[in-house]
Amino acid sequence: MSLDGKIALVTGATRGIGKAIALSLGEQGATVIGTATSENGATTITDFLKEANIKGRGIVLNVTDADAIDNVVSTIENEFGAPEILVNNAGITRDNLLMRMKDEEWDDIINTNLTPIFKLSKRCLRAMTKARWGRIITITSVVGAMGNAGQTNYAAAKAGVIGFSKSLAREVGARGITVNTVAPGFIDTDMTSSLPEAHKTAMLEHVPVKRLGEPEEIAAAVSYLASVNAGYVTGETLHVNGGMYMS
Amino acid sequence: MSDIEARVKEIVVEQLGVNADEVTADASFIDDLGADSLDTVELVMALEEAFECEIPDEEAEKITTVKEAVSYINAHQS
């Protein structure tokens, strides 16, 4: 299969979009290491990978801990080999109107959704430049492109990863490494299930496809960008949103 | 030629994909051997690995030729 022999690191892989990405890359032959914030989460990942006959395992990583990032990547290098596919998926929300937003709510988002992209990419790049092949794919959001009231922090981080990815794409393009983002719209995950029903109905009015997206539909976009066939696509944001926003 | 110099030249040839005879002691990685800024970063990383040392960024910037690389390694190798 197209990703045979490749090692993929997927952050935040316990559930939702991250889980779908881990399974999709694994189905294409990659060895998948999925990160979770807890031991329980890591075990969940190990179990679902095993059940799907995918090589790899779950591993605990708090992406806001720089030392932990270094250690986890070293562990993966020793156990499986250096990751040539990095999927930055881990992310959180701390929604609030700006006038009420606390410093912690801002900082949590930047520290979890933006800064780890820099640290993980930097840590994984050395092996990718040596291999003259690599894929860095970061999950951004439609909110990073169109904005959303109550999510100034989230939108800033998500727009940030797009600018980061475009710049890094320019730096490492000549090394066979592509750097892209995937921007989900309104996807049926735990992150969106907590939204009030009225809010969901109102949002769907703006989605021509008239339904929530499935995590697997995001995973399909990530798998495409990870594939050998996507080597000429870099610095791009692939929007998967049912037509809610057309760039 | 010292062992270190020979090894440095070998690494330069490998990293920059140039002919061994172009890699003189004074040849500039960027001006004479066609390296770009990312090439020089990779070259320093390769030197760090080969000689098991860490070259700080501010020192790495000053290493622009084989001769400078050799003298840095001579001065810092344990």
Tab-separated table of N, CA and C in Angstrom, chain A residues 126 129-130 132 171-172 175, chain B residues 36 38-39 42 45 48-49:
chain	number	residue	atom	x	y	z
A	126	ARG	N	14.453	17.062	11.330
A	126	ARG	CA	15.811	16.626	11.055
A	126	ARG	C	15.802	15.281	10.309
A	129	THR	N	14.420	15.747	6.725
A	129	THR	CA	15.349	16.325	5.747
A	129	THR	C	16.390	15.282	5.344
A	130	LYS	N	16.787	14.449	6.277
A	130	LYS	CA	17.740	13.374	5.943
A	130	LYS	C	17.115	12.395	4.970
A	132	ARG	N	14.850	13.012	2.938
A	132	ARG	CA	14.399	13.709	1.736
A	132	ARG	C	12.938	13.390	1.419
A	171	GLU	N	10.326	26.765	3.283
A	171	GLU	CA	11.672	26.424	3.758
A	171	GLU	C	12.110	25.033	3.329
A	172	VAL	N	11.230	24.070	3.369
A	172	VAL	CA	11.653	22.678	3.217
A	172	VAL	C	11.152	21.985	1.947
A	175	ARG	N	13.322	19.727	-0.041
A	175	ARG	CA	13.766	18.475	0.589
A	175	ARG	C	12.719	17.362	0.462
B	36	ASP	N	22.591	26.563	0.015
B	36	ASP	CA	21.659	27.584	0.490
B	36	ASP	C	21.612	27.528	2.021
B	38	LEU	N	19.461	26.491	4.178
B	38	LEU	CA	19.033	25.221	4.769
B	38	LEU	C	20.125	24.155	4.630
B	39	ASP	N	20.859	24.200	3.483
B	39	ASP	CA	21.986	23.271	3.310
B	39	ASP	C	22.998	23.439	4.434
B	42	GLU	N	21.790	21.885	7.624
B	42	GLU	CA	21.903	20.424	7.556
B	42	GLU	C	23.356	19.970	7.674
B	45	MET	N	24.391	20.069	11.222
B	45	MET	CA	23.803	18.921	11.924
B	45	MET	C	24.578	17.642	11.625
B	48	GLU	N	27.745	17.724	13.569
B	48	GLU	CA	27.470	17.441	14.990
B	48	GLU	C	27.367	15.935	15.218
B	49	GLU	N	26.677	15.274	14.308
B	49	GLU	CA	26.510	13.825	14.472
B	49	GLU	C	27.813	13.078	14.279
